[in-house]
Short mmCIF file of C-alpha atoms in Angstrom, two decimals:
data_model
loop_
_atom_site.label_atom_id
_atom_site.label_comp_id
_atom_site.label_asym_id
_atom_site.label_seq_id
_atom_site.Cartn_x
_atom_site.Cartn_y
_atom_site.Cartn_z
CA MET D 1 -56.12 -16.08 -69.99
CA HIS D 2 -58.70 -16.71 -72.72
CA MET D 3 -57.75 -19.53 -75.08
CA ASN D 4 -58.78 -19.53 -78.75
CA LYS D 5 -59.71 -22.38 -81.03
CA ASN D 6 -57.12 -23.76 -83.40
CA PRO D 7 -57.50 -23.86 -86.47
CA ILE D 8 -57.82 -20.12 -85.97
CA ILE D 9 -60.06 -19.34 -88.98
CA PHE D 10 -62.73 -21.77 -90.20
CA SER D 11 -62.64 -20.46 -93.75
CA ASP D 12 -60.63 -20.72 -96.96
CA PHE D 13 -57.34 -18.82 -96.58
CA PRO D 14 -54.78 -21.22 -98.10
CA ASP D 15 -51.03 -20.98 -98.71
CA PRO D 16 -50.44 -18.34 -96.02
CA ASP D 17 -47.32 -16.25 -95.79
CA VAL D 18 -46.96 -14.07 -92.72
CA ILE D 19 -44.65 -11.25 -91.64
CA ARG D 20 -44.40 -8.82 -88.74
CA VAL D 21 -43.64 -5.11 -89.15
CA LYS D 22 -43.09 -3.57 -85.70
CA ASP D 23 -46.23 -4.53 -83.73
CA THR D 24 -48.37 -5.59 -86.70
CA TYR D 25 -48.70 -8.96 -88.41
CA TYR D 26 -49.68 -9.25 -92.07
CA MET D 27 -50.77 -12.38 -93.89
CA ILE D 28 -51.35 -13.00 -97.59
CA SER D 29 -53.36 -15.89 -98.99
CA THR D 30 -54.03 -17.45 -102.38
CA THR D 31 -57.07 -16.03 -104.18
CA MET D 32 -56.72 -17.87 -107.52
CA HIS D 33 -59.39 -16.66 -109.97
CA PHE D 34 -61.16 -14.26 -107.61
CA MET D 35 -60.86 -10.50 -108.13
CA PRO D 36 -59.71 -8.33 -106.49
CA GLY D 37 -56.88 -10.74 -105.74
CA GLY D 38 -54.01 -11.20 -103.36
CA VAL D 39 -55.95 -10.67 -100.14
CA ILE D 40 -53.90 -9.29 -97.23
CA LEU D 41 -55.06 -9.62 -93.65
CA ARG D 42 -53.87 -7.82 -90.52
CA SER D 43 -53.55 -8.99 -86.93
CA PHE D 44 -52.04 -7.96 -83.63
CA ASP D 45 -52.05 -11.41 -82.04
CA LEU D 46 -51.75 -13.91 -84.94
CA ILE D 47 -55.16 -15.34 -84.01
CA HIS D 48 -57.74 -12.72 -84.90
CA TRP D 49 -57.50 -11.32 -88.43
CA GLU D 50 -59.20 -8.74 -90.62
CA ILE D 51 -58.99 -8.03 -94.34
CA ILE D 52 -57.26 -4.71 -94.98
CA THR D 53 -56.53 -4.76 -98.70
CA HIS D 54 -56.05 -6.66 -101.95
CA VAL D 55 -52.83 -6.36 -103.90
CA PHE D 56 -54.51 -6.08 -107.32
CA GLU D 57 -57.96 -5.25 -108.64
CA GLU D 58 -57.29 -7.20 -111.83
CA LEU D 59 -54.32 -9.05 -113.28
CA ASP D 60 -53.89 -9.16 -117.07
CA ASN D 61 -57.48 -8.99 -118.29
CA THR D 62 -57.13 -12.03 -120.52
CA PRO D 63 -60.32 -13.49 -122.04
CA GLY D 64 -60.20 -16.31 -119.48
CA GLN D 65 -59.79 -13.90 -116.58
CA LYS D 66 -62.85 -11.99 -117.83
CA LEU D 67 -64.95 -15.10 -118.57
CA GLU D 68 -65.21 -14.09 -122.21
CA ASP D 69 -66.26 -16.68 -124.81
CA ASN D 70 -67.07 -19.09 -121.94
CA LEU D 71 -63.38 -19.31 -121.04
CA SER D 72 -62.37 -19.30 -117.37
CA ILE D 73 -59.34 -19.53 -115.09
CA TYR D 74 -60.97 -21.58 -112.34
CA GLY D 75 -58.28 -23.34 -110.32
CA LYS D 76 -55.56 -21.20 -111.88
CA GLY D 77 -54.75 -17.53 -111.41
CA MET D 78 -52.70 -16.35 -108.41
CA TRP D 79 -51.11 -19.05 -106.25
CA ALA D 80 -49.03 -19.12 -103.07
CA ALA D 81 -47.59 -15.61 -102.81
CA SER D 82 -44.46 -14.59 -100.93
CA LEU D 83 -44.91 -11.53 -98.70
CA ARG D 84 -41.83 -9.63 -97.56
CA TYR D 85 -40.90 -6.25 -96.06
CA HIS D 86 -37.45 -4.84 -96.80
CA LYS D 87 -36.05 -1.36 -96.19
CA GLY D 88 -39.42 0.35 -96.07
CA THR D 89 -41.03 -1.50 -98.99
CA PHE D 90 -43.55 -4.32 -99.04
CA TYR D 91 -43.09 -6.99 -101.71
CA VAL D 92 -45.55 -9.59 -102.99
CA CYS D 93 -44.32 -12.19 -105.47
CA PHE D 94 -46.36 -15.00 -107.06
CA VAL D 95 -47.05 -16.87 -110.27
CA ALA D 96 -50.36 -17.14 -112.12
CA ASN D 97 -51.01 -20.58 -113.50
CA ASP D 98 -53.12 -19.39 -116.43
CA THR D 99 -50.66 -16.82 -117.83
CA ARG D 100 -47.56 -18.80 -116.71
CA LYS D 101 -46.00 -15.53 -115.57
CA THR D 102 -44.29 -14.41 -112.37
CA TYR D 103 -45.54 -11.16 -110.83
CA LEU D 104 -43.87 -8.80 -108.39
CA TYR D 105 -45.81 -6.04 -106.65
CA GLN D 106 -44.20 -3.33 -104.50
CA ALA D 107 -45.64 -0.68 -102.18
CA GLU D 108 -44.44 1.55 -99.38
CA ASP D 109 -47.79 1.22 -97.62
CA ILE D 110 -49.47 -2.15 -97.14
CA THR D 111 -52.73 -0.74 -98.52
CA GLY D 112 -51.01 0.46 -101.69
CA PRO D 113 -50.82 1.75 -104.26
CA TRP D 114 -49.02 -1.37 -105.51
CA ARG D 115 -46.65 -1.19 -108.46
CA LYS D 116 -46.75 -4.18 -110.79
CA GLN D 117 -43.92 -5.75 -112.77
CA ASN D 118 -42.96 -9.17 -114.07
CA ILE D 119 -39.96 -11.34 -113.28
CA SER D 120 -38.94 -13.22 -116.42
CA GLY D 121 -39.46 -16.93 -115.96
CA PHE D 122 -41.95 -19.08 -114.06
CA TYR D 123 -41.15 -19.93 -110.43
CA HIS D 124 -43.66 -22.34 -108.85
CA ASP D 125 -44.52 -21.59 -105.19
CA CYS D 126 -41.70 -19.07 -105.01
CA SER D 127 -40.28 -17.38 -101.92
CA LEU D 128 -38.30 -14.13 -101.84
CA LEU D 129 -35.18 -13.57 -99.77
CA PHE D 130 -33.46 -10.20 -99.32
CA ASP D 131 -30.00 -10.91 -97.96
CA GLU D 132 -27.97 -8.46 -95.88
CA ASP D 133 -25.55 -7.87 -98.78
CA ASP D 134 -28.47 -6.52 -100.89
CA ARG D 135 -28.52 -9.63 -103.06
CA VAL D 136 -32.03 -11.00 -103.75
CA TYR D 137 -33.02 -14.60 -104.36
CA LEU D 138 -36.02 -16.72 -105.32
CA VAL D 139 -36.42 -20.29 -104.17
CA TYR D 140 -39.06 -22.37 -105.95
CA GLY D 141 -40.01 -25.69 -107.52
CA ASN D 142 -41.74 -29.00 -107.01
CA LYS D 143 -39.74 -32.06 -105.90
CA GLU D 144 -36.60 -30.37 -107.21
CA ILE D 145 -36.14 -27.06 -105.39
CA TYR D 146 -34.05 -24.38 -107.06
CA LEU D 147 -32.43 -21.18 -105.84
CA THR D 148 -32.00 -18.34 -108.35
CA GLU D 149 -30.39 -14.96 -107.77
CA LEU D 150 -32.28 -11.99 -109.23
CA ASP D 151 -30.83 -8.92 -110.89
CA GLU D 152 -30.83 -5.56 -109.09
CA ASP D 153 -34.10 -4.34 -110.61
CA LEU D 154 -35.79 -7.69 -109.87
CA THR D 155 -36.84 -8.29 -113.47
CA GLY D 156 -35.17 -11.67 -113.96
CA PRO D 157 -32.25 -13.95 -113.11
CA LYS D 158 -28.95 -12.17 -112.53
CA ARG D 159 -26.38 -12.78 -115.24
CA ASN D 160 -23.76 -15.13 -113.83
CA GLY D 161 -25.66 -15.04 -110.55
CA LEU D 162 -26.16 -17.96 -108.22
CA HIS D 163 -28.43 -20.66 -109.63
CA ARG D 164 -28.55 -24.16 -108.20
CA MET D 165 -30.76 -27.00 -107.10
CA VAL D 166 -30.68 -26.99 -103.31
CA VAL D 167 -32.96 -29.89 -102.34
CA LYS D 168 -34.45 -32.87 -104.15
CA ASP D 169 -37.24 -35.07 -102.79
CA SER D 170 -37.15 -38.84 -102.75
CA GLU D 171 -39.09 -41.09 -105.10
CA ASP D 172 -41.50 -42.45 -102.48
CA ILE D 173 -43.91 -39.51 -102.55
CA ARG D 174 -47.38 -38.52 -103.73
CA LEU D 175 -46.39 -34.84 -103.86
CA GLY D 176 -42.81 -33.65 -103.90
CA TYR D 177 -41.39 -30.75 -101.92
CA GLU D 178 -43.14 -27.47 -102.76
CA GLY D 179 -44.64 -24.44 -101.03
CA SER D 180 -41.15 -23.07 -100.43
CA HIS D 181 -40.45 -20.49 -97.72
CA LEU D 182 -36.89 -19.22 -97.32
CA TYR D 183 -35.53 -17.26 -94.33
CA LYS D 184 -32.21 -16.08 -92.97
CA ILE D 185 -32.22 -16.27 -89.18
CA ASN D 186 -29.16 -15.72 -86.99
CA GLY D 187 -26.84 -16.17 -89.96
CA LYS D 188 -28.33 -19.45 -91.14
CA TYR D 189 -30.62 -20.13 -94.11
CA TYR D 190 -33.83 -22.07 -93.50
CA LEU D 191 -36.02 -23.66 -96.17
CA PHE D 192 -39.51 -24.89 -95.31
CA PHE D 193 -41.58 -27.15 -97.56
CA ILE D 194 -44.70 -29.23 -97.72
CA HIS D 195 -44.70 -32.72 -99.20
CA TRP D 196 -46.94 -35.74 -99.23
CA LEU D 197 -45.46 -39.13 -98.52
CA SER D 198 -46.65 -42.42 -99.97
CA ASN D 199 -45.66 -44.32 -96.85
CA GLY D 200 -46.12 -43.68 -93.14
CA THR D 201 -49.24 -41.68 -92.30
CA GLY D 202 -49.86 -40.97 -95.98
CA ARG D 203 -50.68 -37.30 -95.45
CA ARG D 204 -49.13 -33.88 -95.96
CA VAL D 205 -46.19 -33.12 -93.71
CA GLU D 206 -43.92 -30.13 -93.13
CA ALA D 207 -40.18 -30.32 -93.72
CA CYS D 208 -37.25 -28.01 -93.02
CA PHE D 209 -33.69 -27.82 -94.35
CA VAL D 210 -30.89 -25.58 -93.12
CA SER D 211 -27.52 -24.41 -94.43
CA ASP D 212 -24.80 -22.05 -93.27
CA SER D 213 -24.64 -20.51 -96.76
CA LEU D 214 -26.61 -20.41 -99.99
CA GLU D 215 -23.71 -22.14 -101.72
CA GLY D 216 -23.50 -24.87 -99.07
CA GLU D 217 -25.38 -28.10 -98.53
CA PHE D 218 -28.91 -27.94 -97.13
CA THR D 219 -29.67 -30.72 -94.66
CA GLY D 220 -32.94 -31.41 -92.94
CA ARG D 221 -35.93 -33.62 -92.27
CA ASP D 222 -39.66 -33.70 -91.68
CA ILE D 223 -40.60 -31.58 -88.68
CA LEU D 224 -44.40 -31.86 -88.39
CA ASP D 225 -46.74 -34.78 -89.08
CA ASP D 226 -50.09 -34.09 -87.40
CA ASP D 227 -53.73 -33.99 -88.51
CA MET D 228 -55.16 -32.63 -85.21
CA GLY D 229 -57.47 -35.65 -85.24
CA TYR D 230 -59.21 -34.58 -88.44
CA HIS D 231 -59.52 -37.27 -91.12
CA ASN D 232 -55.76 -37.71 -91.70
CA ALA D 233 -55.56 -34.19 -93.15
CA GLY D 234 -52.01 -33.13 -92.41
CA VAL D 235 -51.21 -29.54 -91.40
CA ALA D 236 -48.43 -28.06 -93.52
CA GLN D 237 -47.24 -25.22 -95.80
CA GLY D 238 -46.91 -21.63 -94.76
CA GLY D 239 -44.66 -19.01 -93.24
CA ILE D 240 -43.01 -18.46 -89.86
CA VAL D 241 -42.87 -15.28 -87.80
CA ASP D 242 -41.60 -14.05 -84.46
CA THR D 243 -43.37 -11.89 -81.89
CA PRO D 244 -41.87 -8.73 -80.39
CA ASP D 245 -41.14 -10.83 -77.28
CA GLY D 246 -39.12 -13.35 -79.30
CA ASP D 247 -41.62 -16.20 -79.47
CA TRP D 248 -41.99 -18.01 -82.80
CA TYR D 249 -45.00 -19.36 -84.67
CA ALA D 250 -45.75 -21.01 -87.99
CA MET D 251 -48.90 -20.16 -89.94
CA LEU D 252 -49.82 -23.32 -91.87
CA PHE D 253 -53.03 -24.69 -93.37
CA GLN D 254 -55.14 -27.82 -93.25
CA ASP D 255 -57.48 -29.31 -95.87
CA HIS D 256 -61.01 -29.25 -94.44
CA GLY D 257 -63.16 -30.62 -97.22
CA ALA D 258 -65.53 -28.33 -99.08
CA ILE D 259 -64.94 -25.32 -96.80
CA GLY D 260 -61.41 -25.24 -98.22
CA ARG D 261 -57.97 -24.94 -96.68
CA ILE D 262 -57.99 -23.24 -93.32
CA PRO D 263 -55.22 -21.56 -91.31
CA VAL D 264 -53.64 -23.26 -88.31
CA LEU D 265 -51.27 -21.50 -85.91
CA VAL D 266 -48.42 -23.71 -84.73
CA PRO D 267 -46.15 -22.74 -81.83
CA MET D 268 -42.50 -23.42 -82.53
CA HIS D 269 -39.13 -23.09 -80.84
CA TRP D 270 -35.50 -23.68 -81.67
CA GLU D 271 -33.23 -26.50 -80.53
CA ASN D 272 -29.62 -26.51 -81.70
CA ASP D 273 -30.50 -23.91 -84.37
CA PHE D 274 -33.23 -26.11 -85.82
CA PRO D 275 -37.00 -25.50 -85.64
CA VAL D 276 -39.28 -27.68 -83.53
CA PHE D 277 -42.97 -27.42 -84.47
CA GLY D 278 -45.84 -28.07 -82.10
CA ILE D 279 -45.79 -29.40 -78.55
CA ASP D 280 -44.41 -32.92 -78.35
CA GLY D 281 -45.04 -33.18 -82.09
CA GLU D 282 -48.69 -32.17 -81.87
CA ILE D 283 -50.53 -28.95 -82.64
CA PRO D 284 -52.54 -27.53 -79.72
CA LYS D 285 -56.28 -27.20 -80.36
CA GLN D 286 -56.42 -24.21 -78.02
CA ILE D 287 -53.94 -21.38 -78.38
CA GLU D 288 -53.20 -17.93 -77.02
CA VAL D 289 -50.75 -15.26 -78.17
CA LYS D 290 -50.11 -11.97 -76.41
CA SER D 291 -51.67 -9.11 -78.38
CA THR D 292 -49.65 -6.05 -79.28
CA ARG D 293 -52.87 -3.99 -79.31
CA ALA D 294 -55.28 -5.67 -76.94
CA ALA D 295 -58.00 -3.04 -77.40
CA HIS D 296 -58.20 -3.44 -81.18
CA VAL D 297 -61.63 -4.39 -82.53
CA TYR D 298 -61.38 -6.55 -85.65
CA LYS D 299 -63.66 -6.21 -88.62
CA PRO D 300 -65.37 -9.50 -89.52
CA LEU D 301 -64.10 -11.68 -92.36
CA THR D 302 -67.67 -12.05 -93.66
CA GLU D 303 -70.43 -9.44 -93.58
CA SER D 304 -74.03 -8.69 -94.41
CA ASP D 305 -74.61 -5.88 -96.90
CA ASP D 306 -77.56 -3.55 -97.48
CA PHE D 307 -75.90 -2.29 -100.70
CA PHE D 308 -76.18 1.36 -99.75
CA TYR D 309 -72.92 2.84 -101.02
CA LYS D 310 -71.84 6.42 -101.63
CA PRO D 311 -69.30 7.27 -104.34
CA ASP D 312 -65.99 8.79 -103.21
CA ASP D 313 -64.53 12.10 -104.38
CA LYS D 314 -63.64 10.51 -107.72
CA GLY D 315 -67.15 9.19 -108.21
CA GLU D 316 -66.00 5.62 -107.61
CA VAL D 317 -67.51 3.01 -105.35
CA SER D 318 -65.55 0.42 -103.38
CA LEU D 319 -67.45 -2.59 -102.12
CA LYS D 320 -66.74 -4.03 -98.70
CA LYS D 321 -63.39 -5.83 -98.60
CA VAL D 322 -65.07 -9.14 -97.81
CA TRP D 323 -66.49 -9.26 -101.36
CA GLU D 324 -64.61 -10.70 -104.34
CA TRP D 325 -65.89 -11.27 -107.88
CA ASN D 326 -65.70 -14.78 -109.33
CA HIS D 327 -63.37 -13.43 -112.08
CA THR D 328 -62.42 -9.99 -113.38
CA PRO D 329 -65.72 -8.11 -113.39
CA ASN D 330 -67.28 -6.22 -116.27
CA HIS D 331 -67.75 -2.86 -114.58
CA ASP D 332 -70.26 -1.74 -117.19
CA LEU D 333 -72.66 -4.44 -116.07
CA TRP D 334 -72.93 -3.89 -112.30
CA SER D 335 -73.84 -1.00 -110.01
CA VAL D 336 -74.78 -0.23 -106.42
CA THR D 337 -75.66 3.40 -107.17
CA GLU D 338 -78.06 2.99 -110.10
CA ARG D 339 -80.65 1.82 -107.62
CA PRO D 340 -79.57 2.75 -104.05
CA GLY D 341 -79.90 -0.20 -101.69
CA ALA D 342 -79.49 -2.78 -104.42
CA LEU D 343 -76.72 -4.55 -106.27
CA ARG D 344 -77.79 -4.41 -109.91
CA LEU D 345 -76.40 -7.02 -112.27
CA ARG D 346 -76.99 -6.88 -116.03
CA THR D 347 -76.16 -9.55 -118.61
CA GLY D 348 -73.83 -8.94 -121.53
CA GLN D 349 -73.28 -12.45 -122.88
CA LEU D 350 -74.95 -15.84 -122.89
CA SER D 351 -73.71 -18.36 -120.32
CA PRO D 352 -74.56 -22.06 -120.00
CA ASN D 353 -74.35 -22.19 -116.20
CA VAL D 354 -73.62 -20.22 -113.06
CA GLY D 355 -69.89 -20.99 -113.15
CA LEU D 356 -69.52 -18.99 -116.35
CA ALA D 357 -71.75 -16.13 -115.20
CA VAL D 358 -69.95 -12.79 -115.35
CA ASN D 359 -70.02 -10.62 -112.19
CA THR D 360 -70.95 -13.22 -109.61
CA LEU D 361 -70.25 -11.50 -106.29
CA THR D 362 -68.84 -13.84 -103.65
CA GLN D 363 -67.83 -14.20 -100.04
CA ARG D 364 -66.11 -17.11 -98.35
CA MET D 365 -68.32 -19.52 -96.51
CA THR D 366 -67.48 -20.19 -92.87
CA GLY D 367 -67.61 -23.28 -90.72
CA PRO D 368 -68.86 -25.19 -88.98
CA ALA D 369 -72.06 -23.87 -90.60
CA CYS D 370 -73.43 -20.70 -92.13
CA GLU D 371 -76.51 -19.39 -93.88
CA MET D 372 -76.87 -16.51 -96.30
CA SER D 373 -80.03 -14.92 -97.67
CA VAL D 374 -80.81 -12.21 -100.20
CA THR D 375 -83.89 -10.66 -101.76
CA VAL D 376 -83.94 -10.83 -105.58
CA ASP D 377 -85.99 -8.43 -107.68
CA GLY D 378 -86.42 -10.14 -111.05
CA SER D 379 -88.73 -7.62 -112.67
CA GLY D 380 -86.02 -6.87 -115.23
CA LEU D 381 -85.25 -10.48 -116.18
CA LYS D 382 -85.34 -11.52 -119.81
CA ASN D 383 -86.65 -14.91 -120.90
CA GLY D 384 -84.02 -17.53 -120.09
CA ASP D 385 -82.37 -15.46 -117.34
CA PHE D 386 -81.45 -16.94 -113.97
CA ALA D 387 -80.77 -14.80 -110.87
CA GLY D 388 -80.28 -15.89 -107.31
CA ILE D 389 -77.87 -17.20 -104.69
CA CYS D 390 -75.47 -20.10 -105.05
CA ALA D 391 -72.92 -22.31 -103.35
CA LEU D 392 -70.10 -21.66 -105.80
CA GLN D 393 -67.61 -24.43 -106.57
CA GLY D 394 -67.14 -26.98 -109.34
CA CYS D 395 -70.05 -29.04 -108.00
CA TYR D 396 -72.17 -25.94 -107.43
CA GLY D 397 -75.72 -25.67 -106.21
CA LEU D 398 -78.11 -22.74 -106.59
CA ILE D 399 -81.59 -21.44 -106.05
CA GLY D 400 -82.81 -18.77 -108.41
CA LEU D 401 -85.62 -16.95 -110.08
CA THR D 402 -86.04 -17.55 -113.81
CA ARG D 403 -88.40 -16.28 -116.47
CA GLU D 404 -89.85 -18.35 -119.31
CA GLU D 405 -92.38 -16.98 -121.81
CA GLY D 406 -93.11 -14.10 -119.46
CA LYS D 407 -93.83 -16.33 -116.45
CA TYR D 408 -91.69 -16.65 -113.33
CA TYR D 409 -90.41 -19.85 -111.76
CA LEU D 410 -88.17 -20.79 -108.87
CA VAL D 411 -85.53 -23.38 -109.67
CA MET D 412 -82.93 -25.35 -107.79
CA ILE D 413 -80.02 -26.40 -110.04
CA ALA D 414 -76.86 -28.29 -109.16
CA LYS D 415 -73.83 -29.94 -110.69
CA GLU D 416 -73.49 -33.39 -109.17
CA ARG D 417 -70.15 -35.13 -108.91
CA ASN D 418 -69.73 -38.03 -111.27
CA PRO D 419 -67.93 -40.80 -109.32
CA GLU D 420 -65.86 -41.50 -112.43
CA GLU D 421 -64.61 -37.91 -112.63
CA SER D 422 -61.09 -37.18 -111.49
CA ILE D 423 -60.35 -34.64 -108.78
CA TRP D 424 -59.82 -32.18 -111.64
CA GLY D 425 -63.48 -32.49 -112.65
CA GLU D 426 -65.23 -33.61 -115.81
CA GLU D 427 -63.61 -32.83 -119.16
CA GLY D 428 -65.73 -30.08 -120.68
CA GLY D 429 -68.21 -30.33 -117.82
CA ASP D 430 -67.75 -26.72 -116.84
CA LYS D 431 -69.55 -25.65 -120.04
CA LYS D 432 -72.63 -27.83 -119.60
CA PRO D 433 -75.88 -26.69 -117.98
CA GLY D 434 -76.46 -27.93 -114.46
CA ARG D 435 -79.18 -30.43 -113.55
CA GLU D 436 -82.52 -28.94 -112.58
CA PHE D 437 -83.80 -30.74 -109.48
CA GLU D 438 -86.97 -28.77 -108.90
CA ARG D 439 -88.95 -26.02 -110.60
CA ILE D 440 -92.13 -24.41 -109.32
CA PRO D 441 -94.25 -21.56 -110.69
CA PHE D 442 -93.92 -18.34 -108.71
CA LEU D 443 -96.48 -15.59 -109.00
CA ASP D 444 -94.25 -12.72 -107.86
CA ASN D 445 -91.13 -11.31 -109.53
CA LYS D 446 -89.50 -10.64 -106.17
CA VAL D 447 -88.40 -13.31 -103.70
CA THR D 448 -86.08 -13.84 -100.74
CA LEU D 449 -83.76 -16.83 -101.16
CA LYS D 450 -81.45 -18.61 -98.75
CA VAL D 451 -78.62 -21.12 -98.80
CA GLN D 452 -77.63 -23.10 -95.71
CA ALA D 453 -74.24 -24.79 -95.63
CA ASP D 454 -73.04 -27.38 -93.14
CA PHE D 455 -69.35 -28.24 -92.88
CA THR D 456 -69.52 -29.91 -89.47
CA ASP D 457 -66.94 -32.71 -89.38
CA GLY D 458 -66.92 -32.94 -93.16
CA ALA D 459 -70.70 -33.00 -93.67
CA ASP D 460 -70.23 -30.63 -96.65
CA THR D 461 -73.81 -30.05 -97.70
CA ALA D 462 -75.89 -27.12 -98.93
CA GLU D 463 -79.65 -26.70 -98.79
CA PHE D 464 -81.73 -24.07 -100.56
CA TYR D 465 -84.85 -22.21 -99.47
CA TYR D 466 -87.29 -19.54 -100.58
CA GLN D 467 -89.58 -17.40 -98.49
CA ASP D 468 -93.32 -17.41 -99.12
CA LYS D 469 -95.81 -15.64 -96.85
CA GLY D 470 -93.17 -15.36 -94.16
CA GLN D 471 -92.32 -19.06 -94.20
CA TRP D 472 -89.10 -20.71 -95.43
CA ASN D 473 -89.70 -23.55 -97.89
CA SER D 474 -87.08 -25.98 -99.12
CA LEU D 475 -86.50 -26.40 -102.85
CA GLY D 476 -84.63 -29.19 -104.55
CA ILE D 477 -82.19 -31.51 -102.81
CA LYS D 478 -79.67 -31.42 -100.02
CA HIS D 479 -76.65 -30.98 -102.25
CA ARG D 480 -73.26 -32.52 -101.54
CA LEU D 481 -70.26 -30.18 -101.78
CA TYR D 482 -66.69 -31.17 -102.65
CA PHE D 483 -63.26 -29.63 -102.62
CA ARG D 484 -61.74 -30.43 -106.01
CA LEU D 485 -58.94 -29.10 -108.12
CA ASP D 486 -61.23 -27.79 -110.87
CA HIS D 487 -61.78 -24.71 -108.68
CA PHE D 488 -59.12 -25.43 -106.03
CA THR D 489 -60.89 -23.15 -103.54
CA GLY D 490 -63.32 -23.54 -100.71
CA CYS D 491 -67.03 -23.18 -101.36
CA ARG D 492 -68.31 -19.61 -101.52
CA VAL D 493 -71.67 -17.96 -101.47
CA GLY D 494 -72.36 -16.08 -104.70
CA LEU D 495 -74.95 -13.64 -105.97
CA PHE D 496 -75.43 -14.33 -109.68
CA HIS D 497 -77.35 -13.36 -112.81
CA TYR D 498 -76.81 -15.00 -116.17
CA ALA D 499 -78.61 -15.20 -119.50
CA THR D 500 -79.18 -18.31 -121.60
CA LYS D 501 -81.32 -16.86 -124.42
CA GLU D 502 -80.93 -13.08 -124.77
CA ILE D 503 -78.74 -10.42 -123.17
CA GLY D 504 -79.73 -7.12 -121.63
CA GLY D 505 -81.73 -8.29 -118.64
CA ARG D 506 -81.19 -7.01 -115.13
CA ALA D 507 -81.58 -8.36 -111.59
CA ASP D 508 -81.48 -6.41 -108.34
CA PHE D 509 -80.21 -7.89 -105.07
CA GLU D 510 -81.28 -6.36 -101.77
CA ASN D 511 -80.57 -6.99 -98.10
CA PHE D 512 -77.87 -9.64 -98.17
CA VAL D 513 -77.69 -11.27 -94.73
CA TYR D 514 -74.75 -13.43 -93.63
CA ASP D 515 -75.15 -15.53 -90.49
CA SER D 516 -72.19 -17.57 -89.22
CA LYS D 517 -73.20 -20.48 -87.02
CA GLU D 518 -70.21 -20.75 -84.73
#
């Protein structure tokens, strides 16, 4: 039997929740500020996954979500969704940390259409439970975990319904219980959490509490404390699921530096009606699960793109599901049909840096290493425009074509980490221009650019290249990448175009090539 590597995906799919419907597994992951958001993946063996849909194309279209007036929602947006299937309907529930609202989406088909509504209140890291008596509950919180019964139309707390604190963490912690997941299994209620202790191993651990009723006492303990030998990065937070054969697994995540938070599949079993994670307390680095559809061929989680798209019957174009915009896009300013074989980006506002560039098109980077290249046609650039390819995160790096007084230059720009900055980044630093490390004159207005990223054992670097006469030439520095809470996501590759002096310019991107170095 072929064994697979664990962690199962070397890319940023944090806060997983997983369910099984008949022979099919579905997993949702946090997408924060990226749009479309609420990515849902499908699998038939819990190991190999493909993106099948996003729950929403846009959320509330606030100025920050649209990057208007140099406002952003980096590190906010959609967090830690709960995915459930009940009586023929799929449910996705989550909060957005910029709007401070709780959202509930419903659909009869996993690919939609999804109906959107709000649940009054704000429920951090919430988990839905549909009980057999048709009562519905949310469990949520940080350090203090609360259980709240919802009304029948799921719009808010039920009047005179159950509301109580069910678990409270101790004082000796760096991060209190959160990332709640609530299940009813064989008549008992199980609550799973992540927390981060100050003592012991000093890393994230997984905990579980159990009760015979929602009114009764929940008792429990830590059930997993393992870093798989990787830099004391504990594996924790996520959902559990059973196979058709009755085996059980937990889908958790592990911090892996600048690549982000990556999914880990943990075998589990039950002893005396309590879950036991791992094998002798450890997570196997090789894993195999029987597939329910062994012949299925999975679509890749990252892809190259020639940008040849045909509109559908409604005249609309849907990009490949691997793409997500850095925020809600301005659809008037991008096209893949205006010039077939090219992604055309136009500018509609001035931006100080690539982070605040509207319509940056992104894909997740993959480990242990990857390289991405694209050809940029800058014949339509205005003076002060920048267009190219970037490693998108708070401490971003980029290589791009720019135009100054009618002449073209290649530049490598980066935001370096200030050692005195907190993990949340520099106050106001997201609105400053990046540092230009190298600039060279370039005689042509068309150039092929490349970014190479290395995440091997936490190397976390990006290097930038341009092609000249068939040769790749390095530009600028080897740039250090960081996972920080200013973006709260793994590093992505982005295709960008932004204006610093005048709007109305255009840039065309051709032949995007993605090469994973597994």
